[in-house]
Amino acid sequence: VHIAVGIIILMTSPLAFVPGYRKHGLTWILGTAGAGLFFILMGVLLEERVTDQVSHGVSILGSVFLVFAHAKNLQHSHKH
């Protein structure tokens, strides 16, 4: 399940962030989203190599980055 959800997130996130970036042009939001995607991907890749606590913790950290980026993306998209 962890791998499937990670793949879905990696495939669908650009659908939200690219149009938002085109509206507001804020690269820091893309960077935050990219960091979130990186940590989620690392959590998936670390699966079976480290403890569940570590791999899930890394994925949760990425999710926090991604949720923050989504909130800011929406906020700034509505302004423009």
PDB file of N, CA and C in Angstrom:
ATOM      1  N   VAL A   1       0.829  -1.191   0.000  1.00  0.00           N
ATOM      2  CA  VAL A   1       0.000   0.000   0.000  1.00  0.00           C
ATOM      3  C   VAL A   1       0.873   1.255   0.000  1.00  0.00           C
ATOM      4  N   HIS A   2       1.949   1.225   0.773  1.00  0.00           N
ATOM      5  CA  HIS A   2       2.850   2.370   0.866  1.00  0.00           C
ATOM      6  C   HIS A   2       3.396   2.732  -0.517  1.00  0.00           C
ATOM      7  N   ILE A   3       3.805   1.735  -1.265  1.00  0.00           N
ATOM      8  CA  ILE A   3       4.365   1.965  -2.604  1.00  0.00           C
ATOM      9  C   ILE A   3       3.295   2.492  -3.553  1.00  0.00           C
ATOM     10  N   ALA A   4       2.111   1.905  -3.531  1.00  0.00           N
ATOM     11  CA  ALA A   4       1.025   2.332  -4.424  1.00  0.00           C
ATOM     12  C   ALA A   4       0.624   3.781  -4.155  1.00  0.00           C
ATOM     13  N   VAL A   5       0.485   4.136  -2.890  1.00  0.00           N
ATOM     14  CA  VAL A   5       0.108   5.512  -2.547  1.00  0.00           C
ATOM     15  C   VAL A   5       1.223   6.476  -2.958  1.00  0.00           C
ATOM     16  N   GLY A   6       2.463   6.090  -2.738  1.00  0.00           N
ATOM     17  CA  GLY A   6       3.593   6.925  -3.152  1.00  0.00           C
ATOM     18  C   GLY A   6       3.588   7.181  -4.650  1.00  0.00           C
ATOM     19  N   ILE A   7       3.325   6.159  -5.432  1.00  0.00           N
ATOM     20  CA  ILE A   7       3.287   6.313  -6.895  1.00  0.00           C
ATOM     21  C   ILE A   7       2.142   7.231  -7.311  1.00  0.00           C
ATOM     22  N   ILE A   8       0.984   7.056  -6.699  1.00  0.00           N
ATOM     23  CA  ILE A   8      -0.171   7.909  -7.023  1.00  0.00           C
ATOM     24  C   ILE A   8       0.146   9.367  -6.705  1.00  0.00           C
ATOM     25  N   ILE A   9       0.752   9.613  -5.550  1.00  0.00           N
ATOM     26  CA  ILE A   9       1.106  10.986  -5.168  1.00  0.00           C
ATOM     27  C   ILE A   9       2.112  11.578  -6.152  1.00  0.00           C
ATOM     28  N   LEU A  10       3.115  10.809  -6.519  1.00  0.00           N
ATOM     29  CA  LEU A  10       4.128  11.298  -7.463  1.00  0.00           C
ATOM     30  C   LEU A  10       3.531  11.619  -8.826  1.00  0.00           C
ATOM     31  N   MET A  11       2.523  10.866  -9.225  1.00  0.00           N
ATOM     32  CA  MET A  11       1.921  11.073 -10.548  1.00  0.00           C
ATOM     33  C   MET A  11       0.906  12.216 -10.563  1.00  0.00           C
ATOM     34  N   THR A  12       0.219  12.444  -9.460  1.00  0.00           N
ATOM     35  CA  THR A  12      -0.858  13.433  -9.467  1.00  0.00           C
ATOM     36  C   THR A  12      -0.454  14.813  -8.954  1.00  0.00           C
ATOM     37  N   SER A  13       0.569  14.911  -8.168  1.00  0.00           N
ATOM     38  CA  SER A  13       0.966  16.211  -7.606  1.00  0.00           C
ATOM     39  C   SER A  13       1.266  17.270  -8.666  1.00  0.00           C
ATOM     40  N   PRO A  14       1.962  16.936  -9.744  1.00  0.00           N
ATOM     41  CA  PRO A  14       2.190  17.970 -10.763  1.00  0.00           C
ATOM     42  C   PRO A  14       0.893  18.546 -11.347  1.00  0.00           C
ATOM     43  N   LEU A  15      -0.177  17.770 -11.330  1.00  0.00           N
ATOM     44  CA  LEU A  15      -1.451  18.265 -11.844  1.00  0.00           C
ATOM     45  C   LEU A  15      -1.984  19.429 -11.015  1.00  0.00           C
ATOM     46  N   ALA A  16      -1.590  19.508  -9.764  1.00  0.00           N
ATOM     47  CA  ALA A  16      -2.015  20.611  -8.897  1.00  0.00           C
ATOM     48  C   ALA A  16      -1.004  21.752  -8.908  1.00  0.00           C
ATOM     49  N   PHE A  17       0.273  21.423  -8.903  1.00  0.00           N
ATOM     50  CA  PHE A  17       1.276  22.463  -8.714  1.00  0.00           C
ATOM     51  C   PHE A  17       1.645  23.221  -9.984  1.00  0.00           C
ATOM     52  N   VAL A  18       1.637  22.582 -11.113  1.00  0.00           N
ATOM     53  CA  VAL A  18       2.022  23.286 -12.348  1.00  0.00           C
ATOM     54  C   VAL A  18       1.023  24.384 -12.701  1.00  0.00           C
ATOM     55  N   PRO A  19      -0.289  24.116 -12.718  1.00  0.00           N
ATOM     56  CA  PRO A  19      -1.227  25.218 -12.995  1.00  0.00           C
ATOM     57  C   PRO A  19      -1.141  26.338 -11.952  1.00  0.00           C
ATOM     58  N   GLY A  20      -0.954  25.976 -10.680  1.00  0.00           N
ATOM     59  CA  GLY A  20      -0.818  26.988  -9.641  1.00  0.00           C
ATOM     60  C   GLY A  20       0.411  27.847  -9.865  1.00  0.00           C
ATOM     61  N   TYR A  21       1.513  27.224 -10.220  1.00  0.00           N
ATOM     62  CA  TYR A  21       2.744  27.966 -10.493  1.00  0.00           C
ATOM     63  C   TYR A  21       2.557  28.920 -11.669  1.00  0.00           C
ATOM     64  N   ARG A  22       1.843  28.477 -12.678  1.00  0.00           N
ATOM     65  CA  ARG A  22       1.595  29.343 -13.833  1.00  0.00           C
ATOM     66  C   ARG A  22       0.784  30.575 -13.445  1.00  0.00           C
ATOM     67  N   LYS A  23      -0.067  30.445 -12.427  1.00  0.00           N
ATOM     68  CA  LYS A  23      -0.850  31.593 -11.959  1.00  0.00           C
ATOM     69  C   LYS A  23      -0.015  32.549 -11.119  1.00  0.00           C
ATOM     70  N   HIS A  24       0.708  32.019 -10.132  1.00  0.00           N
ATOM     71  CA  HIS A  24       1.382  32.889  -9.176  1.00  0.00           C
ATOM     72  C   HIS A  24       2.880  33.002  -9.367  1.00  0.00           C
ATOM     73  N   GLY A  25       3.510  32.045 -10.026  1.00  0.00           N
ATOM     74  CA  GLY A  25       4.937  32.120 -10.338  1.00  0.00           C
ATOM     75  C   GLY A  25       5.884  32.023  -9.146  1.00  0.00           C
ATOM     76  N   LEU A  26       5.421  31.466  -8.040  1.00  0.00           N
ATOM     77  CA  LEU A  26       6.259  31.371  -6.839  1.00  0.00           C
ATOM     78  C   LEU A  26       7.034  30.053  -6.824  1.00  0.00           C
ATOM     79  N   THR A  27       8.331  30.160  -7.072  1.00  0.00           N
ATOM     80  CA  THR A  27       9.156  28.951  -7.157  1.00  0.00           C
ATOM     81  C   THR A  27       9.339  28.270  -5.810  1.00  0.00           C
ATOM     82  N   TRP A  28       9.243  29.023  -4.710  1.00  0.00           N
ATOM     83  CA  TRP A  28       9.435  28.394  -3.399  1.00  0.00           C
ATOM     84  C   TRP A  28       8.343  27.371  -3.111  1.00  0.00           C
ATOM     85  N   ILE A  29       7.151  27.591  -3.663  1.00  0.00           N
ATOM     86  CA  ILE A  29       6.077  26.613  -3.477  1.00  0.00           C
ATOM     87  C   ILE A  29       6.423  25.330  -4.231  1.00  0.00           C
ATOM     88  N   LEU A  30       6.932  25.476  -5.448  1.00  0.00           N
ATOM     89  CA  LEU A  30       7.365  24.282  -6.204  1.00  0.00           C
ATOM     90  C   LEU A  30       8.501  23.565  -5.470  1.00  0.00           C
ATOM     91  N   GLY A  31       9.417  24.334  -4.895  1.00  0.00           N
ATOM     92  CA  GLY A  31      10.525  23.734  -4.150  1.00  0.00           C
ATOM     93  C   GLY A  31      10.048  22.965  -2.929  1.00  0.00           C
ATOM     94  N   THR A  32       9.073  23.534  -2.223  1.00  0.00           N
ATOM     95  CA  THR A  32       8.518  22.860  -1.054  1.00  0.00           C
ATOM     96  C   THR A  32       7.804  21.576  -1.466  1.00  0.00           C
ATOM     97  N   ALA A  33       7.041  21.664  -2.553  1.00  0.00           N
ATOM     98  CA  ALA A  33       6.367  20.470  -3.070  1.00  0.00           C
ATOM     99  C   ALA A  33       7.395  19.435  -3.517  1.00  0.00           C
ATOM    100  N   GLY A  34       8.444  19.887  -4.186  1.00  0.00           N
ATOM    101  CA  GLY A  34       9.502  18.976  -4.626  1.00  0.00           C
ATOM    102  C   GLY A  34      10.180  18.279  -3.453  1.00  0.00           C
ATOM    103  N   ALA A  35      10.424  19.040  -2.377  1.00  0.00           N
ATOM    104  CA  ALA A  35      11.011  18.439  -1.174  1.00  0.00           C
ATOM    105  C   ALA A  35      10.063  17.390  -0.599  1.00  0.00           C
ATOM    106  N   GLY A  36       8.771  17.707  -0.568  1.00  0.00           N
ATOM    107  CA  GLY A  36       7.786  16.748  -0.078  1.00  0.00           C
ATOM    108  C   GLY A  36       7.768  15.480  -0.907  1.00  0.00           C
ATOM    109  N   LEU A  37       7.782  15.640  -2.219  1.00  0.00           N
ATOM    110  CA  LEU A  37       7.792  14.473  -3.108  1.00  0.00           C
ATOM    111  C   LEU A  37       9.070  13.664  -2.930  1.00  0.00           C
ATOM    112  N   PHE A  38      10.190  14.367  -2.739  1.00  0.00           N
ATOM    113  CA  PHE A  38      11.464  13.683  -2.510  1.00  0.00           C
ATOM    114  C   PHE A  38      11.391  12.803  -1.263  1.00  0.00           C
ATOM    115  N   PHE A  39      10.907  13.375  -0.161  1.00  0.00           N
ATOM    116  CA  PHE A  39      10.837  12.604   1.082  1.00  0.00           C
ATOM    117  C   PHE A  39       9.847  11.442   0.969  1.00  0.00           C
ATOM    118  N   ILE A  40       8.743  11.649   0.278  1.00  0.00           N
ATOM    119  CA  ILE A  40       7.794  10.549   0.077  1.00  0.00           C
ATOM    120  C   ILE A  40       8.455   9.437  -0.742  1.00  0.00           C
ATOM    121  N   LEU A  41       9.141   9.816  -1.798  1.00  0.00           N
ATOM    122  CA  LEU A  41       9.842   8.824  -2.624  1.00  0.00           C
ATOM    123  C   LEU A  41      10.914   8.104  -1.807  1.00  0.00           C
ATOM    124  N   MET A  42      11.651   8.837  -0.987  1.00  0.00           N
ATOM    125  CA  MET A  42      12.668   8.204  -0.150  1.00  0.00           C
ATOM    126  C   MET A  42      12.026   7.230   0.829  1.00  0.00           C
ATOM    127  N   GLY A  43      10.897   7.592   1.389  1.00  0.00           N
ATOM    128  CA  GLY A  43      10.191   6.686   2.301  1.00  0.00           C
ATOM    129  C   GLY A  43       9.812   5.386   1.617  1.00  0.00           C
ATOM    130  N   VAL A  44       9.368   5.503   0.362  1.00  0.00           N
ATOM    131  CA  VAL A  44       9.008   4.307  -0.410  1.00  0.00           C
ATOM    132  C   VAL A  44      10.259   3.486  -0.719  1.00  0.00           C
ATOM    133  N   LEU A  45      11.335   4.155  -1.138  1.00  0.00           N
ATOM    134  CA  LEU A  45      12.563   3.432  -1.487  1.00  0.00           C
ATOM    135  C   LEU A  45      13.241   2.805  -0.267  1.00  0.00           C
ATOM    136  N   LEU A  46      13.037   3.396   0.897  1.00  0.00           N
ATOM    137  CA  LEU A  46      13.633   2.840   2.114  1.00  0.00           C
ATOM    138  C   LEU A  46      12.856   1.650   2.665  1.00  0.00           C
ATOM    139  N   GLU A  47      11.660   1.447   2.153  1.00  0.00           N
ATOM    140  CA  GLU A  47      10.830   0.308   2.596  1.00  0.00           C
ATOM    141  C   GLU A  47      11.653  -0.984   2.462  1.00  0.00           C
ATOM    142  N   GLU A  48      11.597  -1.816   3.458  1.00  0.00           N
ATOM    143  CA  GLU A  48      12.315  -3.097   3.502  1.00  0.00           C
ATOM    144  C   GLU A  48      13.815  -2.941   3.766  1.00  0.00           C
ATOM    145  N   ARG A  49      14.329  -1.707   3.789  1.00  0.00           N
ATOM    146  CA  ARG A  49      15.760  -1.501   4.067  1.00  0.00           C
ATOM    147  C   ARG A  49      15.994  -0.989   5.482  1.00  0.00           C
ATOM    148  N   VAL A  50      14.977  -0.337   6.018  1.00  0.00           N
ATOM    149  CA  VAL A  50      15.050   0.196   7.379  1.00  0.00           C
ATOM    150  C   VAL A  50      13.770  -0.194   8.107  1.00  0.00           C
ATOM    151  N   THR A  51      13.646   0.208   9.355  1.00  0.00           N
ATOM    152  CA  THR A  51      12.435  -0.124  10.101  1.00  0.00           C
ATOM    153  C   THR A  51      11.230   0.629   9.522  1.00  0.00           C
ATOM    154  N   ASP A  52      10.054   0.108   9.805  1.00  0.00           N
ATOM    155  CA  ASP A  52       8.824   0.776   9.360  1.00  0.00           C
ATOM    156  C   ASP A  52       8.727   2.182   9.933  1.00  0.00           C
ATOM    157  N   GLN A  53       9.179   2.359  11.166  1.00  0.00           N
ATOM    158  CA  GLN A  53       9.113   3.674  11.788  1.00  0.00           C
ATOM    159  C   GLN A  53       9.921   4.701  10.991  1.00  0.00           C
ATOM    160  N   VAL A  54      11.081   4.306  10.524  1.00  0.00           N
ATOM    161  CA  VAL A  54      11.932   5.227   9.756  1.00  0.00           C
ATOM    162  C   VAL A  54      11.318   5.511   8.397  1.00  0.00           C
ATOM    163  N   SER A  55      10.969   4.475   7.646  1.00  0.00           N
ATOM    164  CA  SER A  55      10.424   4.706   6.300  1.00  0.00           C
ATOM    165  C   SER A  55       9.114   5.465   6.353  1.00  0.00           C
ATOM    166  N   HIS A  56       8.256   5.141   7.311  1.00  0.00           N
ATOM    167  CA  HIS A  56       6.980   5.856   7.426  1.00  0.00           C
ATOM    168  C   HIS A  56       7.195   7.276   7.942  1.00  0.00           C
ATOM    169  N   GLY A  57       8.156   7.448   8.836  1.00  0.00           N
ATOM    170  CA  GLY A  57       8.469   8.783   9.333  1.00  0.00           C
ATOM    171  C   GLY A  57       8.944   9.710   8.224  1.00  0.00           C
ATOM    172  N   VAL A  58       9.796   9.185   7.347  1.00  0.00           N
ATOM    173  CA  VAL A  58      10.282   9.971   6.209  1.00  0.00           C
ATOM    174  C   VAL A  58       9.113  10.324   5.287  1.00  0.00           C
ATOM    175  N   SER A  59       8.235   9.377   5.048  1.00  0.00           N
ATOM    176  CA  SER A  59       7.061   9.634   4.208  1.00  0.00           C
ATOM    177  C   SER A  59       6.128  10.658   4.849  1.00  0.00           C
ATOM    178  N   ILE A  60       5.953  10.581   6.151  1.00  0.00           N
ATOM    179  CA  ILE A  60       5.099  11.543   6.850  1.00  0.00           C
ATOM    180  C   ILE A  60       5.703  12.943   6.771  1.00  0.00           C
ATOM    181  N   LEU A  61       7.011  13.046   6.934  1.00  0.00           N
ATOM    182  CA  LEU A  61       7.679  14.334   6.780  1.00  0.00           C
ATOM    183  C   LEU A  61       7.409  14.908   5.388  1.00  0.00           C
ATOM    184  N   GLY A  62       7.536  14.067   4.375  1.00  0.00           N
ATOM    185  CA  GLY A  62       7.240  14.505   3.009  1.00  0.00           C
ATOM    186  C   GLY A  62       5.792  14.929   2.842  1.00  0.00           C
ATOM    187  N   SER A  63       4.899  14.220   3.495  1.00  0.00           N
ATOM    188  CA  SER A  63       3.480  14.563   3.420  1.00  0.00           C
ATOM    189  C   SER A  63       3.213  15.925   4.042  1.00  0.00           C
ATOM    190  N   VAL A  64       3.896  16.230   5.140  1.00  0.00           N
ATOM    191  CA  VAL A  64       3.730  17.536   5.782  1.00  0.00           C
ATOM    192  C   VAL A  64       4.197  18.646   4.834  1.00  0.00           C
ATOM    193  N   PHE A  65       5.338  18.460   4.205  1.00  0.00           N
ATOM    194  CA  PHE A  65       5.819  19.425   3.220  1.00  0.00           C
ATOM    195  C   PHE A  65       4.800  19.588   2.088  1.00  0.00           C
ATOM    196  N   LEU A  66       4.278  18.479   1.609  1.00  0.00           N
ATOM    197  CA  LEU A  66       3.350  18.508   0.485  1.00  0.00           C
ATOM    198  C   LEU A  66       2.027  19.182   0.856  1.00  0.00           C
ATOM    199  N   VAL A  67       1.506  18.909   2.021  1.00  0.00           N
ATOM    200  CA  VAL A  67       0.259  19.543   2.469  1.00  0.00           C
ATOM    201  C   VAL A  67       0.472  21.050   2.620  1.00  0.00           C
ATOM    202  N   PHE A  68       1.586  21.454   3.205  1.00  0.00           N
ATOM    203  CA  PHE A  68       1.889  22.877   3.343  1.00  0.00           C
ATOM    204  C   PHE A  68       1.974  23.538   1.969  1.00  0.00           C
ATOM    205  N   ALA A  69       2.680  22.895   1.045  1.00  0.00           N
ATOM    206  CA  ALA A  69       2.806  23.443  -0.306  1.00  0.00           C
ATOM    207  C   ALA A  69       1.443  23.538  -0.989  1.00  0.00           C
ATOM    208  N   HIS A  70       0.594  22.537  -0.808  1.00  0.00           N
ATOM    209  CA  HIS A  70      -0.747  22.582  -1.394  1.00  0.00           C
ATOM    210  C   HIS A  70      -1.548  23.754  -0.829  1.00  0.00           C
ATOM    211  N   ALA A  71      -1.479  23.955   0.478  1.00  0.00           N
ATOM    212  CA  ALA A  71      -2.219  25.050   1.109  1.00  0.00           C
ATOM    213  C   ALA A  71      -1.746  26.401   0.570  1.00  0.00           C
ATOM    214  N   LYS A  72      -0.448  26.590   0.482  1.00  0.00           N
ATOM    215  CA  LYS A  72       0.094  27.852  -0.030  1.00  0.00           C
ATOM    216  C   LYS A  72      -0.197  28.019  -1.517  1.00  0.00           C
ATOM    217  N   ASN A  73      -0.153  26.928  -2.264  1.00  0.00           N
ATOM    218  CA  ASN A  73      -0.473  26.965  -3.686  1.00  0.00           C
ATOM    219  C   ASN A  73      -1.906  27.447  -3.895  1.00  0.00           C
ATOM    220  N   LEU A  74      -2.833  26.879  -3.138  1.00  0.00           N
ATOM    221  CA  LEU A  74      -4.236  27.304  -3.228  1.00  0.00           C
ATOM    222  C   LEU A  74      -4.399  28.756  -2.809  1.00  0.00           C
ATOM    223  N   GLN A  75      -3.779  29.138  -1.705  1.00  0.00           N
ATOM    224  CA  GLN A  75      -3.887  30.494  -1.204  1.00  0.00           C
ATOM    225  C   GLN A  75      -3.405  31.510  -2.249  1.00  0.00           C
ATOM    226  N   HIS A  76      -2.249  31.272  -2.830  1.00  0.00           N
ATOM    227  CA  HIS A  76      -1.702  32.213  -3.796  1.00  0.00           C
ATOM    228  C   HIS A  76      -2.394  32.131  -5.146  1.00  0.00           C
ATOM    229  N   SER A  77      -2.922  30.973  -5.494  1.00  0.00           N
ATOM    230  CA  SER A  77      -3.664  30.848  -6.761  1.00  0.00           C
ATOM    231  C   SER A  77      -4.959  31.654  -6.699  1.00  0.00           C
ATOM    232  N   HIS A  78      -5.603  31.671  -5.536  1.00  0.00           N
ATOM    233  CA  HIS A  78      -6.847  32.428  -5.394  1.00  0.00           C
ATOM    234  C   HIS A  78      -6.612  33.932  -5.410  1.00  0.00           C
ATOM    235  N   LYS A  79      -5.410  34.356  -5.016  1.00  0.00           N
ATOM    236  CA  LYS A  79      -5.071  35.783  -5.041  1.00  0.00           C
ATOM    237  C   LYS A  79      -4.875  36.302  -6.453  1.00  0.00           C
ATOM    238  N   HIS A  80      -4.461  35.416  -7.364  1.00  0.00           N
ATOM    239  CA  HIS A  80      -4.122  35.861  -8.714  1.00  0.00           C
ATOM    240  C   HIS A  80      -5.200  35.470  -9.669  1.00  0.00           C
TER     241      HIS A  80
END
